[in-house]
Coordinates of C-alpha atoms and ligand atoms in Angstrom, one line a residue:
M1 CA 122.6 171.9 -193.1
P2 CA 119.0 172.4 -192.0
T3 CA 118.3 171.8 -188.4
V4 CA 116.2 168.7 -187.4
S5 CA 113.5 169.4 -184.8
I6 CA 111.8 166.4 -183.3
L7 CA 108.8 166.4 -181.0
G8 CA 108.7 163.5 -178.5
I9 CA 105.5 162.5 -176.8
E10 CA 105.4 160.1 -173.8
S11 CA 102.1 158.7 -172.4
S12 CA 102.8 155.1 -171.4
C13 CA 101.9 155.3 -167.7
D14 CA 101.2 158.2 -165.4
E15 CA 103.2 161.1 -166.8
T16 CA 102.1 163.1 -169.9
A17 CA 105.3 164.4 -171.3
A18 CA 106.5 166.2 -174.4
A19 CA 109.9 167.6 -175.4
V20 CA 111.5 169.2 -178.4
L21 CA 115.0 168.2 -179.5
V22 CA 116.9 170.2 -182.1
D23 CA 119.8 168.2 -183.6
G24 CA 119.8 166.0 -180.5
V25 CA 119.9 169.0 -178.1
V26 CA 117.0 169.4 -175.7
R27 CA 115.2 172.7 -176.2
S28 CA 112.3 171.9 -173.9
N29 CA 111.2 169.0 -171.6
V30 CA 107.7 169.3 -170.1
I31 CA 106.1 166.8 -167.8
A32 CA 102.6 166.8 -166.2
G33 CA 102.4 164.2 -163.4
Q34 CA 99.1 162.7 -162.2
E35 CA 98.4 163.3 -158.5
V36 CA 95.2 161.4 -158.9
H37 CA 96.8 158.0 -158.3
R38 CA 98.5 158.9 -155.1
H39 CA 95.7 157.8 -152.8
W40 CA 94.9 154.6 -154.7
G41 CA 98.3 153.1 -153.9
G42 CA 99.1 152.6 -157.6
V43 CA 98.2 153.8 -161.1
V44 CA 94.5 153.4 -162.0
P45 CA 94.5 152.8 -165.8
E46 CA 91.2 154.5 -166.5
L47 CA 92.1 157.6 -164.5
A48 CA 95.5 157.7 -166.3
S49 CA 93.9 157.8 -169.7
R50 CA 91.5 160.5 -168.7
A51 CA 94.4 162.7 -167.3
H52 CA 96.4 162.1 -170.5
Q53 CA 93.5 163.4 -172.5
E54 CA 93.3 166.5 -170.4
H55 CA 97.1 167.1 -170.4
I56 CA 98.3 166.3 -173.8
V57 CA 97.3 169.5 -175.7
P58 CA 98.7 171.9 -173.1
V59 CA 101.9 169.9 -172.5
V60 CA 102.7 169.7 -176.2
H61 CA 101.8 173.4 -176.7
E62 CA 104.2 174.3 -173.8
A63 CA 107.0 172.1 -175.1
L64 CA 106.8 173.9 -178.5
Q65 CA 106.6 177.3 -177.0
K66 CA 109.5 176.8 -174.6
A67 CA 111.6 175.5 -177.4
G68 CA 110.7 178.4 -179.6
V69 CA 109.8 176.0 -182.4
R70 CA 106.7 176.3 -184.5
K71 CA 104.9 173.0 -185.2
E72 CA 105.3 173.8 -188.9
D73 CA 109.1 173.6 -188.4
L74 CA 109.0 170.1 -186.9
A75 CA 110.8 167.4 -189.0
A76 CA 109.0 164.5 -187.3
V77 CA 106.8 163.4 -184.4
A78 CA 108.0 160.6 -182.1
F79 CA 105.7 158.9 -179.6
T80 CA 105.8 156.0 -177.2
Q81 CA 104.2 153.1 -178.9
G82 CA 104.7 150.7 -176.0
P83 CA 105.0 148.9 -173.7
G84 CA 102.6 150.5 -171.3
L85 CA 98.9 150.9 -170.4
I86 CA 96.8 150.5 -173.5
G87 CA 94.4 153.4 -172.8
A88 CA 97.3 155.7 -171.9
L89 CA 99.3 154.8 -175.0
L90 CA 96.3 155.3 -177.2
V91 CA 96.1 159.0 -176.2
G92 CA 99.7 159.7 -177.2
T93 CA 99.4 157.5 -180.3
C94 CA 96.3 159.1 -181.7
F95 CA 97.6 162.6 -180.9
A96 CA 101.0 161.9 -182.6
R97 CA 99.3 160.3 -185.6
S98 CA 97.0 163.2 -186.2
L99 CA 99.7 165.8 -185.8
A100 CA 102.1 164.0 -188.2
Q101 CA 99.3 163.6 -190.7
S102 CA 98.2 167.2 -190.5
L103 CA 101.8 168.5 -190.9
G104 CA 102.7 165.9 -193.5
I105 CA 105.9 164.8 -191.6
P106 CA 107.2 161.4 -190.6
L107 CA 105.8 159.6 -187.6
L108 CA 108.2 157.6 -185.3
G109 CA 106.9 154.9 -183.0
V110 CA 109.3 154.5 -180.1
D111 CA 109.8 151.5 -177.7
H112 CA 109.7 152.9 -174.2
M113 CA 112.5 150.7 -172.8
Q114 CA 114.7 151.6 -175.8
A115 CA 114.0 155.2 -175.1
H116 CA 115.1 154.8 -171.5
V117 CA 118.5 153.5 -172.8
L118 CA 118.8 156.3 -175.3
A119 CA 118.4 158.9 -172.6
H120 CA 122.2 158.7 -172.3
F121 CA 122.6 160.4 -175.7
I122 CA 120.4 163.5 -174.9
K123 CA 122.5 166.6 -175.2
D124 CA 121.9 169.8 -173.1
D125 CA 124.0 172.6 -171.5
E126 CA 125.9 170.2 -169.3
E127 CA 129.1 168.6 -170.6
R128 CA 128.5 164.8 -170.5
G129 CA 130.1 162.2 -172.7
A130 CA 127.7 159.6 -174.1
P131 CA 128.7 155.9 -173.6
A132 CA 130.7 154.3 -176.4
F133 CA 129.3 151.0 -177.9
P134 CA 129.0 148.4 -176.7
F135 CA 127.8 149.1 -173.1
L136 CA 125.6 147.4 -170.6
N137 CA 122.6 149.3 -169.4
L138 CA 120.6 148.4 -166.3
T139 CA 117.2 149.6 -167.2
V140 CA 115.1 149.8 -164.0
S141 CA 111.6 151.2 -164.0
G142 CA 108.2 150.6 -162.5
G143 CA 107.3 147.9 -165.0
H144 CA 110.7 146.5 -166.1
T145 CA 114.1 145.4 -164.9
L146 CA 116.5 144.6 -167.7
I147 CA 120.2 144.3 -168.3
V148 CA 120.6 145.3 -171.9
L149 CA 123.7 144.8 -174.1
V150 CA 123.6 147.9 -176.2
R151 CA 125.6 147.4 -179.4
G152 CA 124.2 150.5 -181.2
P153 CA 121.4 153.0 -180.9
L154 CA 118.9 150.6 -182.3
D155 CA 120.8 147.4 -181.7
M156 CA 120.0 146.1 -178.2
E157 CA 119.8 142.7 -176.6
V158 CA 118.2 141.9 -173.3
V159 CA 120.7 139.6 -171.5
G160 CA 119.0 139.5 -168.1
T161 CA 115.5 140.3 -166.7
T162 CA 113.3 139.9 -163.7
L163 CA 111.4 136.7 -163.3
D164 CA 108.6 138.4 -161.4
D165 CA 108.3 142.0 -160.1
A166 CA 110.2 145.0 -161.5
A167 CA 112.6 146.8 -159.2
G168 CA 110.4 149.9 -159.1
E169 CA 107.5 147.7 -158.1
A170 CA 109.5 146.2 -155.2
F171 CA 110.2 149.8 -154.0
D172 CA 106.5 150.8 -154.5
K173 CA 105.0 147.7 -152.9
G174 CA 107.4 147.9 -149.9
A175 CA 106.4 151.6 -149.4
K176 CA 102.8 150.6 -149.5
V177 CA 103.4 148.1 -146.6
L178 CA 104.9 151.0 -144.7
G179 CA 101.8 153.1 -145.3
L180 CA 103.6 155.5 -147.7
P181 CA 101.7 156.9 -150.7
Y182 CA 102.3 156.0 -154.4
P183 CA 104.9 156.2 -155.9
G184 CA 106.9 155.0 -152.9
G185 CA 110.3 154.7 -154.5
P186 CA 111.4 158.4 -154.0
L187 CA 110.1 158.3 -150.4
I188 CA 112.0 155.1 -149.6
D189 CA 115.1 156.8 -151.0
R190 CA 114.6 159.8 -148.8
H191 CA 114.1 157.9 -145.6
A192 CA 116.8 155.4 -146.4
A193 CA 119.4 158.2 -146.5
V194 CA 119.4 158.3 -142.7
G195 CA 118.9 154.6 -142.0
E196 CA 121.2 151.6 -141.6
P197 CA 121.2 149.5 -144.7
Y198 CA 121.7 146.1 -143.1
R199 CA 119.7 146.7 -139.8
F200 CA 117.1 144.1 -141.0
A201 CA 118.2 141.0 -142.9
L202 CA 116.4 140.5 -146.2
P203 CA 117.2 137.6 -148.6
V204 CA 119.1 138.1 -151.9
P205 CA 117.9 135.2 -154.1
Q206 CA 120.4 132.9 -155.8
I207 CA 119.3 132.8 -159.4
Q208 CA 121.2 131.3 -162.3
G209 CA 122.7 133.6 -165.0
L210 CA 121.7 137.3 -165.3
D211 CA 118.1 137.0 -164.3
M212 CA 116.7 138.5 -161.1
S213 CA 113.7 138.0 -158.8
F214 CA 112.2 140.5 -156.3
S215 CA 109.2 138.5 -155.0
G216 CA 111.3 137.0 -152.2
V217 CA 112.3 140.3 -150.8
K218 CA 108.8 141.6 -151.1
T219 CA 107.4 138.7 -149.0
A220 CA 110.2 138.9 -146.5
F221 CA 109.7 142.6 -146.1
N222 CA 105.9 142.2 -145.7
N223 CA 106.5 139.5 -143.0
L224 CA 109.1 141.7 -141.2
V225 CA 106.7 144.6 -141.0
R226 CA 103.7 142.5 -139.9
K227 CA 105.7 140.7 -137.2
G228 CA 107.1 144.0 -135.9
L229 CA 103.7 145.6 -135.8
A230 CA 102.1 142.6 -134.0
T231 CA 104.3 143.2 -131.0
D232 CA 104.8 146.9 -131.2
P233 CA 102.3 149.3 -132.9
G234 CA 105.0 152.0 -133.1
F235 CA 107.4 149.7 -134.9
V236 CA 107.2 151.3 -138.4
E237 CA 107.2 154.8 -137.1
R238 CA 110.3 154.2 -134.9
E239 CA 112.2 152.0 -137.4
L240 CA 111.2 153.8 -140.7
P241 CA 114.6 154.9 -141.8
H242 CA 116.1 151.5 -141.1
L243 CA 113.3 149.6 -142.8
C244 CA 113.6 151.8 -145.9
A245 CA 117.4 151.5 -145.9
S246 CA 117.3 147.7 -145.5
L247 CA 114.7 147.3 -148.3
Q248 CA 116.6 149.6 -150.6
Q249 CA 119.9 147.9 -150.0
C250 CA 118.5 144.5 -150.6
I251 CA 117.0 145.6 -154.0
L252 CA 120.3 147.3 -154.9
D253 CA 122.3 144.2 -153.9
I254 CA 120.2 142.1 -156.3
L255 CA 120.6 144.7 -159.1
L256 CA 124.3 145.4 -158.7
R257 CA 125.4 141.8 -158.3
K258 CA 123.8 141.0 -161.6
L259 CA 125.2 144.0 -163.3
Q260 CA 128.7 143.1 -162.0
K261 CA 128.3 139.6 -163.3
A262 CA 127.1 140.8 -166.7
G263 CA 130.1 143.1 -167.0
R264 CA 132.5 140.3 -166.1
T265 CA 131.0 137.5 -168.1
L266 CA 130.4 139.5 -171.2
G267 CA 133.7 141.4 -170.9
V268 CA 132.1 144.8 -171.4
P269 CA 133.9 147.5 -169.4
R270 CA 131.1 150.2 -169.7
I271 CA 128.0 150.2 -167.5
A272 CA 125.1 152.5 -167.3
I273 CA 121.8 152.9 -165.5
S274 CA 118.5 154.4 -166.6
G275 CA 114.7 154.3 -165.9
G276 CA 112.8 155.7 -162.9
V277 CA 114.7 153.7 -160.3
S278 CA 118.0 155.1 -161.6
A279 CA 116.9 158.3 -159.9
N280 CA 117.7 156.4 -156.6
S281 CA 120.5 158.1 -154.8
G282 CA 121.8 154.8 -153.3
L283 CA 121.9 153.2 -156.7
R284 CA 123.6 156.2 -158.3
E285 CA 126.3 156.1 -155.7
Q286 CA 126.8 152.4 -155.6
V287 CA 127.0 151.9 -159.3
K288 CA 129.8 154.5 -159.4
Q289 CA 131.6 152.5 -156.6
L290 CA 131.1 149.3 -158.7
G291 CA 132.7 151.1 -161.7
V292 CA 135.7 152.2 -159.5
R293 CA 136.2 148.7 -158.1
E294 CA 136.1 147.0 -161.5
G295 CA 137.8 149.8 -163.5
W296 CA 134.7 150.3 -165.6
E297 CA 133.3 153.5 -167.2
V298 CA 130.0 154.5 -165.6
H299 CA 127.1 156.5 -167.2
I300 CA 124.2 157.9 -165.2
P301 CA 121.7 160.3 -166.8
P302 CA 120.7 163.6 -165.0
L303 CA 117.5 163.1 -162.9
A304 CA 115.3 164.7 -165.4
Y305 CA 116.0 162.0 -168.0
C306 CA 115.7 159.0 -165.5
T307 CA 112.0 159.0 -164.9
D308 CA 109.5 159.1 -167.8
N309 CA 110.1 162.1 -170.0
G310 CA 109.6 163.3 -173.6
A311 CA 113.2 164.0 -174.3
M312 CA 114.2 160.4 -174.3
V313 CA 111.3 159.6 -176.7
A314 CA 112.5 162.4 -179.1
M315 CA 116.0 161.1 -178.8
A316 CA 114.9 157.6 -179.8
G317 CA 112.9 159.2 -182.6
H318 CA 116.1 161.0 -183.7
F319 CA 117.9 157.7 -184.2
L320 CA 114.9 156.1 -185.9
L321 CA 114.7 159.0 -188.3
L322 CA 118.4 158.8 -189.1
A323 CA 117.9 155.1 -189.8
G324 CA 114.8 155.8 -192.0
R325 CA 112.7 153.7 -189.7
T326 CA 109.4 155.7 -189.8
T327 CA 106.0 154.4 -188.8
G328 CA 102.8 154.2 -190.9
L329 CA 100.0 156.6 -190.0
D330 CA 97.6 153.6 -189.4
T331 CA 99.8 152.3 -186.6
V332 CA 98.4 151.2 -183.2
P333 CA 99.9 151.0 -179.6
H334 CA 101.8 148.0 -178.6
P335 CA 101.0 147.6 -174.9
R336 CA 103.2 144.5 -174.5
Ligands
KG4_401 O1 110.6 154.9 -165.6 P1 109.5 155.3 -164.7 O2 109.3 156.8 -164.5 O3 108.1 154.8 -165.2 C1 108.0 153.5 -165.7 O4 108.4 153.3 -166.9 O5 107.6 152.6 -165.0 O6 109.8 154.6 -163.3 C2 108.9 154.7 -162.2 C3 109.4 153.9 -161.1 C4 108.5 153.9 -159.9 O7 108.4 152.5 -159.4 C5 109.1 154.8 -158.9 O8 108.8 154.4 -157.5 C6 110.6 154.5 -159.2 O9 110.6 154.5 -160.6 N1 111.4 155.6 -158.6 C7 112.3 155.4 -157.7 C8 112.9 156.7 -157.4 N2 112.3 157.6 -158.2 C9 111.4 156.9 -159.0 N3 112.7 154.3 -157.0 C10 113.6 154.5 -156.1 N4 114.2 155.6 -155.7 C11 113.9 156.8 -156.4 N5 114.5 157.9 -156.1
ZN402 ZN1 109.6 154.4 -167.9

């Protein structure tokens, strides 16, 4: 059987990434981040597009080179079609379209959130079993917070979502209040490791069903920090680990309560996490504990496949190709 090599390109937000998968096995996974947003406290769309334009050729070149795959040997080109920033998506879309056209191979338009879920199926040197179907995936990123019932690689249903901010946004906005640079999630994680999770009380909202909300914790955290600083200018500096730990634990309590409820009400004994926030060490640990308490199987991708990457896009492309679901060369990005 001939091997199937797929190039995956990701450019939905602030990482330009490319990877090559050969028969579902990662041969390369290259990511160029964008430092330029750090001091703006968030991703600046125009700067993101420009950085993608600069990075895309060298990143794809490096991915092919590291994989030892010539572009003429590719079976298909997969790219993130959406959701994401329109200008950022356009760079990846135009590049992928031109490459597929010039090579005369299929183009595969990938849904970014579906790709985050399919990260569980990426194979590499490490021995890891992929989740059996159906399973429940908590997909947590900077723009989305979803509980997804995954019945098959391309058969997914969103059973719960946030009504306002995404979990990653709650981390990043909380970090901003503390004066930490963007993206704040990883920094909150690091400081939280030495803080007390319930030192400061923050509200876990009572919302019906499997939906979630993070605007209450954002406001409460903002008020807590402002109040503290009003009476003590050294408040944040002194309490930083405890502030980070309390914010993180409140976000995790919201996420894990709903994931637990989803598993129980839908009767699905397999849970998984993915997306940027699934890199959080507290979440990784506590979702494992939830699995032990409930007797459920737990799946957590390696860190490299949690935050945005090209391997998950190539993986999603692999399933699309198998299903014969290719994309026309005249396709456009789907920002929403
Ligand atoms: O999936 P992702 O890389 O990009 C989007 O699709 O949005 O997710 C980025 C989000 C950011 O909000 C970032 O702060 C958060 O993931 N994040 C973390 C951690 N690493 C990344 N949040 C908490 N703890 C982390 N260790
Ligand atoms: Zn993402």
